[in-house]
PDB file of C-alpha atoms and ligand atoms in Angstrom:
ATOM      1  CA  MET K   3      67.516 -38.691 -21.239  1.00 96.00           C
ATOM      2  CA  ARG K   4      68.485 -36.882 -18.200  1.00 97.00           C
ATOM      3  CA  LEU K   5      66.002 -36.378 -15.351  1.00 98.00           C
ATOM      4  CA  VAL K   6      66.355 -34.151 -12.380  1.00 98.00           C
ATOM      5  CA  THR K   7      64.455 -33.248  -9.229  1.00 98.00           C
ATOM      6  CA  TYR K   8      64.369 -29.532  -8.408  1.00 98.00           C
ATOM      7  CA  MET K   9      62.598 -26.987  -6.234  1.00 96.00           C
ATOM      8  CA  ASP K  10      60.001 -25.047  -8.205  1.00 91.00           C
ATOM      9  CA  ALA K  11      59.338 -21.393  -7.749  1.00 86.00           C
ATOM     10  CA  ASP K  12      56.598 -22.292  -5.108  1.00 90.00           C
ATOM     11  CA  GLY K  13      58.947 -24.458  -3.207  1.00 93.00           C
ATOM     12  CA  ARG K  14      57.491 -27.687  -4.431  1.00 94.00           C
ATOM     13  CA  GLU K  15      59.787 -30.782  -5.201  1.00 96.00           C
ATOM     14  CA  THR K  16      59.395 -31.366  -8.993  1.00 97.00           C
ATOM     15  CA  VAL K  17      60.733 -33.868 -11.513  1.00 97.00           C
ATOM     16  CA  GLY K  18      61.840 -32.412 -14.820  1.00 97.00           C
ATOM     17  CA  ALA K  19      63.442 -33.793 -18.049  1.00 96.00           C
ATOM     18  CA  VAL K  20      66.434 -31.947 -19.409  1.00 96.00           C
ATOM     19  CA  ASN K  21      66.023 -30.950 -23.070  1.00 96.00           C
ATOM     20  CA  ARG K  22      69.029 -32.447 -24.903  1.00 92.00           C
ATOM     21  CA  LEU K  23      69.270 -29.477 -27.396  1.00 93.00           C
ATOM     22  CA  ASN K  24      69.016 -26.405 -25.263  1.00 93.00           C
ATOM     23  CA  GLY K  25      69.596 -27.738 -21.679  1.00 95.00           C
ATOM     24  CA  LYS K  26      66.471 -26.254 -20.271  1.00 96.00           C
ATOM     25  CA  ILE K  27      64.336 -28.277 -17.778  1.00 97.00           C
ATOM     26  CA  GLY K  28      60.707 -29.132 -18.469  1.00 95.00           C
ATOM     27  CA  PRO K  29      58.386 -30.338 -15.613  1.00 95.00           C
ATOM     28  CA  ILE K  30      57.388 -33.775 -16.723  1.00 94.00           C
ATOM     29  CA  SER K  31      53.729 -33.324 -15.594  1.00 93.00           C
ATOM     30  CA  GLU K  32      53.479 -30.927 -18.602  1.00 93.00           C
ATOM     31  CA  PHE K  33      54.317 -33.759 -20.936  1.00 91.00           C
ATOM     32  CA  GLY K  34      51.271 -35.871 -19.553  1.00 89.00           C
ATOM     33  CA  PHE K  35      53.227 -37.667 -16.737  1.00 88.00           C
ATOM     34  CA  PRO K  36      51.908 -36.397 -13.559  1.00 86.00           C
ATOM     35  CA  CYS K  37      54.094 -37.892 -10.686  1.00 91.00           C
ATOM     36  CA  THR K  38      54.524 -36.830  -7.054  1.00 93.00           C
ATOM     37  CA  ASP K  39      58.342 -37.444  -7.075  1.00 97.00           C
ATOM     38  CA  MET K  40      60.985 -39.513  -8.803  1.00 98.00           C
ATOM     39  CA  ASN K  41      60.005 -42.648  -7.026  1.00 97.00           C
ATOM     40  CA  ASP K  42      56.478 -42.276  -8.123  1.00 97.00           C
ATOM     41  CA  LEU K  43      57.777 -41.990 -11.702  1.00 97.00           C
ATOM     42  CA  ILE K  44      59.947 -44.852 -11.463  1.00 97.00           C
ATOM     43  CA  GLU K  45      57.060 -47.044  -9.964  1.00 95.00           C
ATOM     44  CA  ARG K  46      54.580 -45.933 -12.514  1.00 93.00           C
ATOM     45  CA  ALA K  47      56.285 -45.233 -15.802  1.00 91.00           C
ATOM     46  CA  SER K  48      56.546 -48.182 -18.250  1.00 89.00           C
ATOM     47  CA  LEU K  49      59.549 -48.371 -20.637  1.00 87.00           C
ATOM     48  CA  ARG K  50      57.150 -46.949 -23.409  1.00 90.00           C
ATOM     49  CA  ASP K  51      56.212 -44.004 -21.302  1.00 91.00           C
ATOM     50  CA  LEU K  52      59.927 -43.327 -20.827  1.00 92.00           C
ATOM     51  CA  ASP K  53      60.404 -43.561 -24.662  1.00 92.00           C
ATOM     52  CA  ASP K  54      57.628 -41.092 -25.138  1.00 92.00           C
ATOM     53  CA  LEU K  55      59.115 -38.762 -22.438  1.00 92.00           C
ATOM     54  CA  GLU K  56      62.530 -39.082 -24.208  1.00 93.00           C
ATOM     55  CA  TRP K  57      61.083 -38.063 -27.559  1.00 93.00           C
ATOM     56  CA  HIS K  58      59.934 -34.688 -25.864  1.00 91.00           C
ATOM     57  CA  THR K  59      63.567 -34.133 -24.765  1.00 93.00           C
ATOM     58  CA  ALA K  60      64.680 -33.840 -28.381  1.00 91.00           C
ATOM     59  CA  GLN K  61      62.125 -31.172 -29.190  1.00 89.00           C
ATOM     60  CA  THR K  62      62.621 -27.430 -28.373  1.00 84.00           C
ATOM     61  CA  ASP K  63      59.326 -26.040 -29.241  1.00 84.00           C
ATOM     62  CA  HIS K  64      57.409 -27.369 -26.282  1.00 90.00           C
ATOM     63  CA  PRO K  65      56.457 -24.627 -23.849  1.00 91.00           C
ATOM     64  CA  ALA K  66      57.446 -26.722 -20.733  1.00 93.00           C
ATOM     65  CA  TYR K  67      61.039 -26.070 -21.579  1.00 93.00           C
ATOM     66  CA  ARG K  68      61.347 -22.773 -19.948  1.00 92.00           C
ATOM     67  CA  ILE K  69      63.398 -23.438 -16.770  1.00 95.00           C
ATOM     68  CA  ASP K  70      67.029 -22.535 -16.831  1.00 95.00           C
ATOM     69  CA  PRO K  71      68.806 -25.005 -14.579  1.00 95.00           C
ATOM     70  CA  ALA K  72      70.802 -22.232 -12.960  1.00 94.00           C
ATOM     71  CA  SER K  73      67.705 -20.409 -11.757  1.00 94.00           C
ATOM     72  CA  VAL K  74      66.273 -23.267  -9.663  1.00 96.00           C
ATOM     73  CA  LYS K  75      67.774 -25.379  -6.720  1.00 96.00           C
ATOM     74  CA  ILE K  76      68.614 -28.831  -8.095  1.00 97.00           C
ATOM     75  CA  LEU K  77      68.014 -31.553  -5.502  1.00 98.00           C
ATOM     76  CA  ALA K  78      69.303 -35.100  -5.433  1.00 98.00           C
ATOM     77  CA  PRO K  79      67.294 -37.063  -8.053  1.00 98.00           C
ATOM     78  CA  ILE K  80      65.857 -39.130  -5.230  1.00 98.00           C
ATOM     79  CA  PRO K  81      65.966 -36.915  -2.095  1.00 98.00           C
ATOM     80  CA  VAL K  82      64.267 -39.356   0.216  1.00 98.00           C
ATOM     81  CA  PRO K  83      64.958 -42.952  -0.822  1.00 98.00           C
ATOM     82  CA  ARG K  84      62.259 -45.341   0.310  1.00 96.00           C
ATOM     83  CA  GLN K  85      64.838 -47.866   1.706  1.00 97.00           C
ATOM     84  CA  ASP K  86      68.469 -47.926   2.818  1.00 98.00           C
ATOM     85  CA  VAL K  87      70.865 -47.844  -0.006  1.00 98.00           C
ATOM     86  CA  ILE K  88      72.485 -51.035  -0.848  1.00 98.00           C
ATOM     87  CA  CYS K  89      76.347 -50.832  -1.022  1.00 98.00           C
ATOM     88  CA  LEU K  90      79.242 -52.714  -2.471  1.00 98.00           C
ATOM     89  CA  GLY K  91      82.444 -52.842  -0.510  1.00 96.00           C
ATOM     90  CA  LEU K  92      85.976 -53.294  -1.857  1.00 94.00           C
ATOM     91  CA  ASN K  93      84.633 -53.787  -5.440  1.00 96.00           C
ATOM     92  CA  TYR K  94      87.740 -52.303  -7.242  1.00 95.00           C
ATOM     93  CA  ARG K  95      90.966 -54.276  -6.836  1.00 91.00           C
ATOM     94  CA  ALA K  96      93.286 -51.300  -6.224  1.00 91.00           C
ATOM     95  CA  HIS K  97      90.896 -49.805  -3.709  1.00 91.00           C
ATOM     96  CA  SER K  98      90.631 -53.072  -1.891  1.00 91.00           C
ATOM     97  CA  ASP K  99      94.450 -53.021  -1.511  1.00 92.00           C
ATOM     98  CA  GLU K 100      94.696 -49.399  -0.328  1.00 94.00           C
ATOM     99  CA  ALA K 101      91.875 -50.215   2.288  1.00 94.00           C
ATOM    100  CA  ALA K 102      93.675 -53.282   3.535  1.00 92.00           C
ATOM    101  CA  GLY K 103      96.808 -51.172   3.867  1.00 93.00           C
ATOM    102  CA  TYR K 104      94.858 -48.765   6.124  1.00 94.00           C
ATOM    103  CA  SER K 105      93.323 -51.508   8.350  1.00 93.00           C
ATOM    104  CA  ARG K 106      93.826 -55.168   7.334  1.00 92.00           C
ATOM    105  CA  GLU K 107      91.306 -56.170  10.005  1.00 90.00           C
ATOM    106  CA  ALA K 108      88.445 -53.789   8.933  1.00 89.00           C
ATOM    107  CA  PHE K 109      88.900 -54.214   5.153  1.00 92.00           C
ATOM    108  CA  THR K 110      89.857 -57.819   4.427  1.00 87.00           C
ATOM    109  CA  THR K 111      87.264 -59.843   2.390  1.00 85.00           C
ATOM    110  CA  LYS K 112      86.317 -63.165   3.843  1.00 83.00           C
ATOM    111  CA  ASP K 113      86.182 -64.981   0.545  1.00 87.00           C
ATOM    112  CA  PRO K 114      87.168 -63.006  -2.644  1.00 88.00           C
ATOM    113  CA  GLU K 115      84.579 -65.061  -4.703  1.00 94.00           C
ATOM    114  CA  TYR K 116      81.696 -63.287  -2.889  1.00 95.00           C
ATOM    115  CA  PRO K 117      80.998 -59.508  -2.879  1.00 97.00           C
ATOM    116  CA  VAL K 118      80.910 -57.435   0.270  1.00 96.00           C
ATOM    117  CA  TYR K 119      77.358 -56.024   0.764  1.00 97.00           C
ATOM    118  CA  PHE K 120      76.263 -53.618   3.339  1.00 97.00           C
ATOM    119  CA  ALA K 121      73.684 -50.791   3.659  1.00 97.00           C
ATOM    120  CA  LYS K 122      73.709 -47.168   4.256  1.00 98.00           C
ATOM    121  CA  ARG K 123      70.954 -45.236   5.897  1.00 97.00           C
ATOM    122  CA  ALA K 124      69.926 -42.083   4.059  1.00 97.00           C
ATOM    123  CA  ASN K 125      67.183 -40.130   5.584  1.00 96.00           C
ATOM    124  CA  TYR K 126      67.836 -37.087   3.384  1.00 97.00           C
ATOM    125  CA  VAL K 127      70.139 -37.221   0.316  1.00 98.00           C
ATOM    126  CA  GLN K 128      71.753 -33.993  -0.527  1.00 98.00           C
ATOM    127  CA  GLY K 129      72.132 -32.814  -4.218  1.00 98.00           C
ATOM    128  CA  SER K 130      75.056 -31.135  -5.789  1.00 98.00           C
ATOM    129  CA  GLY K 131      75.816 -27.890  -4.119  1.00 97.00           C
ATOM    130  CA  GLU K 132      74.434 -29.011  -0.603  1.00 97.00           C
ATOM    131  CA  PRO K 133      76.947 -29.460   2.172  1.00 98.00           C
ATOM    132  CA  ILE K 134      78.438 -32.670   3.498  1.00 98.00           C
ATOM    133  CA  PRO K 135      78.407 -32.117   7.437  1.00 98.00           C
ATOM    134  CA  ALA K 136      81.694 -32.605   9.068  1.00 98.00           C
ATOM    135  CA  HIS K 137      80.263 -34.162  12.260  1.00 98.00           C
ATOM    136  CA  GLU K 138      83.458 -33.165  14.097  1.00 98.00           C
ATOM    137  CA  ASP K 139      81.975 -34.286  17.393  1.00 98.00           C
ATOM    138  CA  VAL K 140      81.586 -37.758  16.099  1.00 97.00           C
ATOM    139  CA  THR K 141      84.406 -38.310  13.561  1.00 98.00           C
ATOM    140  CA  GLN K 142      87.897 -37.056  12.776  1.00 98.00           C
ATOM    141  CA  LYS K 143      88.423 -39.301   9.894  1.00 98.00           C
ATOM    142  CA  LEU K 144      85.913 -38.114   7.194  1.00 98.00           C
ATOM    143  CA  ASP K 145      86.504 -39.565   3.729  1.00 98.00           C
ATOM    144  CA  TYR K 146      84.920 -39.687   0.230  1.00 98.00           C
ATOM    145  CA  GLU K 147      84.053 -42.380  -2.267  1.00 98.00           C
ATOM    146  CA  CYS K 148      82.951 -41.620  -5.697  1.00 98.00           C
ATOM    147  CA  GLU K 149      80.584 -44.396  -6.942  1.00 98.00           C
ATOM    148  CA  LEU K 150      78.132 -45.297  -9.794  1.00 98.00           C
ATOM    149  CA  ALA K 151      74.747 -45.629  -8.454  1.00 98.00           C
ATOM    150  CA  VAL K 152      72.291 -48.004 -10.168  1.00 98.00           C
ATOM    151  CA  ILE K 153      68.583 -47.312  -9.678  1.00 98.00           C
ATOM    152  CA  LEU K 154      66.200 -50.332 -10.461  1.00 98.00           C
ATOM    153  CA  ASN K 155      62.925 -49.777 -12.379  1.00 96.00           C
ATOM    154  CA  ARG K 156      60.793 -52.596 -11.085  1.00 96.00           C
ATOM    155  CA  ASP K 157      60.461 -55.219  -8.405  1.00 97.00           C
ATOM    156  CA  ILE K 158      62.989 -57.837  -9.119  1.00 97.00           C
ATOM    157  CA  HIS K 159      62.741 -61.355  -7.521  1.00 97.00           C
ATOM    158  CA  LYS K 160      64.827 -64.491  -8.346  1.00 98.00           C
ATOM    159  CA  LEU K 161      66.189 -62.941 -11.591  1.00 97.00           C
ATOM    160  CA  HIS K 162      67.922 -65.352 -14.062  1.00 95.00           C
ATOM    161  CA  LEU K 163      69.005 -64.029 -17.330  1.00 94.00           C
ATOM    162  CA  ASP K 164      70.180 -65.982 -20.383  1.00 94.00           C
ATOM    163  CA  LYS K 165      72.094 -62.875 -21.536  1.00 93.00           C
ATOM    164  CA  PRO K 166      73.893 -60.296 -19.269  1.00 90.00           C
ATOM    165  CA  GLU K 167      72.587 -57.437 -21.341  1.00 90.00           C
ATOM    166  CA  LYS K 168      69.115 -58.168 -20.760  1.00 94.00           C
ATOM    167  CA  LEU K 169      69.536 -56.649 -17.163  1.00 96.00           C
ATOM    168  CA  ARG K 170      69.442 -53.307 -18.836  1.00 94.00           C
ATOM    169  CA  LYS K 171      65.651 -53.568 -19.039  1.00 94.00           C
ATOM    170  CA  TYR K 172      65.441 -53.781 -15.206  1.00 97.00           C
ATOM    171  CA  ILE K 173      67.547 -50.614 -14.613  1.00 97.00           C
ATOM    172  CA  PHE K 174      65.780 -47.104 -14.612  1.00 97.00           C
ATOM    173  CA  GLY K 175      69.058 -45.277 -14.823  1.00 98.00           C
ATOM    174  CA  TYR K 176      72.270 -44.088 -13.183  1.00 98.00           C
ATOM    175  CA  THR K 177      73.567 -41.329 -10.950  1.00 98.00           C
ATOM    176  CA  ILE K 178      76.661 -40.404  -9.051  1.00 98.00           C
ATOM    177  CA  CYS K 179      76.891 -41.092  -5.250  1.00 98.00           C
ATOM    178  CA  ASN K 180      79.600 -39.850  -2.812  1.00 98.00           C
ATOM    179  CA  ASP K 181      79.614 -42.795  -0.237  1.00 98.00           C
ATOM    180  CA  VAL K 182      80.905 -40.455   2.453  1.00 98.00           C
ATOM    181  CA  SER K 183      82.504 -42.513   5.156  1.00 98.00           C
ATOM    182  CA  ALA K 184      83.796 -41.931   8.757  1.00 98.00           C
ATOM    183  CA  ARG K 185      86.780 -44.284   8.895  1.00 98.00           C
ATOM    184  CA  ASP K 186      87.222 -44.153  12.663  1.00 98.00           C
ATOM    185  CA  LEU K 187      83.659 -45.272  13.149  1.00 98.00           C
ATOM    186  CA  GLN K 188      84.020 -47.810  10.265  1.00 96.00           C
ATOM    187  CA  THR K 189      86.880 -49.527  11.818  1.00 95.00           C
ATOM    188  CA  ARG K 190      85.907 -49.286  15.498  1.00 95.00           C
ATOM    189  CA  HIS K 191      82.623 -51.161  15.143  1.00 95.00           C
ATOM    190  CA  THR K 192      82.482 -54.610  13.755  1.00 90.00           C
ATOM    191  CA  GLN K 193      80.009 -53.594  11.005  1.00 94.00           C
ATOM    192  CA  TRP K 194      80.294 -50.489   8.754  1.00 96.00           C
ATOM    193  CA  TYR K 195      76.745 -49.321   9.048  1.00 97.00           C
ATOM    194  CA  LEU K 196      77.238 -46.456  11.501  1.00 98.00           C
ATOM    195  CA  GLY K 197      80.309 -45.113   9.905  1.00 98.00           C
ATOM    196  CA  LYS K 198      78.446 -44.893   6.584  1.00 98.00           C
ATOM    197  CA  SER K 199      75.156 -43.724   7.756  1.00 98.00           C
ATOM    198  CA  LEU K 200      75.572 -40.236   9.483  1.00 98.00           C
ATOM    199  CA  ASP K 201      73.262 -37.607   8.304  1.00 98.00           C
ATOM    200  CA  GLY K 202      74.360 -36.089   5.066  1.00 98.00           C
ATOM    201  CA  PHE K 203      76.657 -38.963   4.079  1.00 98.00           C
ATOM    202  CA  THR K 204      75.006 -39.944   0.779  1.00 98.00           C
ATOM    203  CA  PRO K 205      75.228 -37.043  -1.654  1.00 98.00           C
ATOM    204  CA  MET K 206      73.832 -37.933  -5.049  1.00 98.00           C
ATOM    205  CA  GLY K 207      73.225 -36.290  -8.317  1.00 98.00           C
ATOM    206  CA  PRO K 208      73.306 -34.041 -10.373  1.00 98.00           C
ATOM    207  CA  CYS K 209      70.644 -36.170 -12.566  1.00 98.00           C
ATOM    208  CA  ILE K 210      69.777 -39.540 -13.461  1.00 98.00           C
ATOM    209  CA  ILE K 211      70.736 -40.627 -16.862  1.00 98.00           C
ATOM    210  CA  THR K 212      68.266 -43.186 -18.075  1.00 97.00           C
ATOM    211  CA  ALA K 213      69.585 -46.699 -18.701  1.00 96.00           C
ATOM    212  CA  LYS K 214      68.687 -46.682 -22.464  1.00 93.00           C
ATOM    213  CA  GLU K 215      71.415 -43.864 -22.984  1.00 95.00           C
ATOM    214  CA  VAL K 216      74.281 -45.824 -21.596  1.00 96.00           C
ATOM    215  CA  ALA K 217      75.898 -48.988 -23.175  1.00 95.00           C
ATOM    216  CA  TYR K 218      75.584 -51.972 -20.903  1.00 96.00           C
ATOM    217  CA  PRO K 219      77.614 -52.907 -18.954  1.00 95.00           C
ATOM    218  CA  PRO K 220      78.451 -49.155 -18.266  1.00 97.00           C
ATOM    219  CA  LYS K 221      82.051 -48.309 -19.121  1.00 98.00           C
ATOM    220  CA  LEU K 222      82.228 -44.717 -17.752  1.00 98.00           C
ATOM    221  CA  LYS K 223      85.248 -42.738 -16.588  1.00 98.00           C
ATOM    222  CA  LEU K 224      85.063 -41.870 -12.911  1.00 98.00           C
ATOM    223  CA  GLN K 225      86.958 -39.248 -11.053  1.00 98.00           C
ATOM    224  CA  THR K 226      87.125 -37.393  -7.829  1.00 98.00           C
ATOM    225  CA  TYR K 227      88.788 -34.005  -7.128  1.00 98.00           C
ATOM    226  CA  VAL K 228      89.259 -32.550  -3.709  1.00 98.00           C
ATOM    227  CA  ASN K 229      89.882 -28.856  -3.747  1.00 98.00           C
ATOM    228  CA  GLY K 230      90.753 -29.363  -7.483  1.00 98.00           C
ATOM    229  CA  GLN K 231      93.323 -31.910  -6.896  1.00 98.00           C
ATOM    230  CA  LEU K 232      92.707 -35.310  -8.736  1.00 98.00           C
ATOM    231  CA  ARG K 233      92.324 -38.141  -6.295  1.00 98.00           C
ATOM    232  CA  GLN K 234      90.437 -40.865  -7.886  1.00 98.00           C
ATOM    233  CA  ASP K 235      90.719 -41.717 -11.691  1.00 98.00           C
ATOM    234  CA  SER K 236      89.246 -44.897 -12.883  1.00 98.00           C
ATOM    235  CA  CYS K 237      86.455 -46.537 -15.019  1.00 98.00           C
ATOM    236  CA  THR K 238      83.331 -48.377 -14.002  1.00 98.00           C
ATOM    237  CA  ASP K 239      84.523 -51.470 -16.082  1.00 97.00           C
ATOM    238  CA  GLN K 240      87.205 -52.078 -13.391  1.00 97.00           C
ATOM    239  CA  MET K 241      84.536 -53.439 -10.912  1.00 97.00           C
ATOM    240  CA  ILE K 242      85.273 -56.735  -9.582  1.00 97.00           C
ATOM    241  CA  PHE K 243      81.776 -57.823  -9.393  1.00 97.00           C
ATOM    242  CA  ASP K 244      79.622 -56.396 -12.157  1.00 97.00           C
ATOM    243  CA  ILE K 245      76.021 -55.174 -11.953  1.00 97.00           C
ATOM    244  CA  ASN K 246      74.674 -58.387 -13.407  1.00 97.00           C
ATOM    245  CA  ARG K 247      76.299 -60.395 -10.674  1.00 97.00           C
ATOM    246  CA  ILE K 248      75.171 -57.984  -7.907  1.00 98.00           C
ATOM    247  CA  VAL K 249      71.496 -57.667  -8.996  1.00 98.00           C
ATOM    248  CA  THR K 250      71.042 -61.335  -9.812  1.00 97.00           C
ATOM    249  CA  GLU K 251      72.716 -62.566  -6.581  1.00 98.00           C
ATOM    250  CA  LEU K 252      70.828 -60.111  -4.314  1.00 98.00           C
ATOM    251  CA  SER K 253      67.501 -61.031  -5.919  1.00 98.00           C
ATOM    252  CA  GLN K 254      67.736 -64.816  -5.276  1.00 97.00           C
ATOM    253  CA  GLY K 255      66.457 -64.309  -1.767  1.00 96.00           C
ATOM    254  CA  MET K 256      65.535 -60.875  -1.433  1.00 97.00           C
ATOM    255  CA  THR K 257      62.943 -58.812  -3.607  1.00 98.00           C
ATOM    256  CA  LEU K 258      64.604 -55.684  -4.882  1.00 98.00           C
ATOM    257  CA  LYS K 259      61.926 -53.098  -4.907  1.00 98.00           C
ATOM    258  CA  ALA K 260      61.370 -50.532  -7.834  1.00 98.00           C
ATOM    259  CA  GLY K 261      63.611 -47.480  -6.903  1.00 98.00           C
ATOM    260  CA  THR K 262      66.165 -49.511  -4.984  1.00 98.00           C
ATOM    261  CA  ILE K 263      69.481 -47.667  -5.119  1.00 98.00           C
ATOM    262  CA  ILE K 264      72.556 -49.738  -5.359  1.00 98.00           C
ATOM    263  CA  ILE K 265      76.020 -47.994  -5.148  1.00 98.00           C
ATOM    264  CA  THR K 266      78.699 -50.280  -6.779  1.00 98.00           C
ATOM    265  CA  GLY K 267      81.920 -49.450  -4.878  1.00 98.00           C
ATOM    266  CA  THR K 268      84.705 -47.041  -5.337  1.00 98.00           C
ATOM    267  CA  PRO K 269      88.144 -47.260  -6.926  1.00 97.00           C
ATOM    268  CA  LYS K 270      91.493 -46.399  -5.487  1.00 97.00           C
ATOM    269  CA  GLY K 271      92.390 -42.963  -4.343  1.00 98.00           C
ATOM    270  CA  VAL K 272      90.425 -42.296  -1.178  1.00 98.00           C
ATOM    271  CA  GLY K 273      91.849 -40.272   1.746  1.00 98.00           C
ATOM    272  CA  MET K 274      92.698 -43.381   3.884  1.00 97.00           C
ATOM    273  CA  GLY K 275      94.756 -44.738   1.162  1.00 96.00           C
ATOM    274  CA  MET K 276      97.083 -41.697   0.854  1.00 97.00           C
ATOM    275  CA  ASP K 277     100.419 -41.613   2.518  1.00 96.00           C
ATOM    276  CA  PRO K 278     100.009 -40.268   5.079  1.00 97.00           C
ATOM    277  CA  PRO K 279      96.176 -40.874   5.381  1.00 97.00           C
ATOM    278  CA  THR K 280      94.460 -37.441   4.696  1.00 98.00           C
ATOM    279  CA  PHE K 281      90.857 -36.833   5.776  1.00 98.00           C
ATOM    280  CA  LEU K 282      88.312 -34.289   4.832  1.00 98.00           C
ATOM    281  CA  LYS K 283      88.039 -30.930   6.859  1.00 98.00           C
ATOM    282  CA  LYS K 284      85.726 -28.134   6.864  1.00 98.00           C
ATOM    283  CA  GLY K 285      85.815 -26.058   3.649  1.00 98.00           C
ATOM    284  CA  ASP K 286      87.129 -28.955   1.494  1.00 98.00           C
ATOM    285  CA  VAL K 287      85.291 -29.198  -1.762  1.00 98.00           C
ATOM    286  CA  VAL K 288      84.670 -32.705  -3.207  1.00 98.00           C
ATOM    287  CA  GLU K 289      83.777 -33.145  -6.866  1.00 98.00           C
ATOM    288  CA  CYS K 290      82.778 -36.611  -7.969  1.00 98.00           C
ATOM    289  CA  ARG K 291      82.541 -36.858 -11.743  1.00 98.00           C
ATOM    290  CA  ILE K 292      81.286 -39.700 -13.934  1.00 98.00           C
ATOM    291  CA  GLU K 293      81.231 -39.515 -17.623  1.00 98.00           C
ATOM    292  CA  GLU K 294      77.698 -38.828 -19.131  1.00 97.00           C
ATOM    293  CA  ILE K 295      76.109 -38.025 -15.883  1.00 98.00           C
ATOM    294  CA  GLY K 296      78.004 -34.903 -14.749  1.00 98.00           C
ATOM    295  CA  SER K 297      79.483 -33.599 -11.519  1.00 98.00           C
ATOM    296  CA  LEU K 298      78.353 -33.978  -7.894  1.00 98.00           C
ATOM    297  CA  ILE K 299      80.003 -31.090  -6.066  1.00 98.00           C
ATOM    298  CA  ASN K 300      79.671 -30.648  -2.076  1.00 98.00           C
ATOM    299  CA  THR K 301      81.636 -28.771   0.338  1.00 98.00           C
ATOM    300  CA  VAL K 302      82.377 -29.991   3.927  1.00 98.00           C
ATOM    301  CA  GLU K 303      80.635 -27.751   6.396  1.00 98.00           C
TER     302      GLU K 303
HETATM  303 MG1  LIG E 401      81.548 -47.170  -0.892  1.00 89.80          MG
END
């Protein structure tokens, strides 16, 4: 099932389910799931509730399905995350190499047996169609990173699983994130936090696809186009550390709250890896695509 957050005719942020037959959006409150926003749904809906909701998305006769997606503003699925977004650095081999080629000092892992974790502040997450601010007064090296975002469906603490596929029950769904990065800030400061956290640096969307719809572990084609030119072209099965490793490792000493967003790293093909390095400028259109989820398109302004 695909879930979206959109602005209704009265300017209210609303959660909707996308009908799988006709593509129309139905506000989920009309299926008996009142919720204030996506975070509220994630916290309160059981797997059974989601199954019921999913059943509705295969029916066309429900009067709720009247909203043409082109007629409303689609927002990011979670426009205001409750916490910083958890990020993986250097989680695809060829990207790790291109990053080290750009700055060995800033992009070399201390121990290849352990993932690089960092965080990203996201006060407001833009949806597809909303701009990426250029921040020309702060950075001259603006870059993109297409990533699979994993959204957790319950609080997780000290998770141990006998079978990796059981992790699927803990995942609410997936979306696309562009982990926009200011490379000059990222390399100038010892930690990446500032260079990753400028306002508007975390576009996500266009929808959440629920975990049940995607085979686990997800094997989804991932691509980025800049002004129509293919830059990144990989698959989520190329991650060095998979979602199982990430979630179980983090949860050993940290409670991961329901609604936590984890972005799983980007493959080769970012601007700093080009020869010569090529950064985003005003007017550039960045399209991040992941199979099954769709396209996240943002213009630098
Ligand atoms: Mg990243």
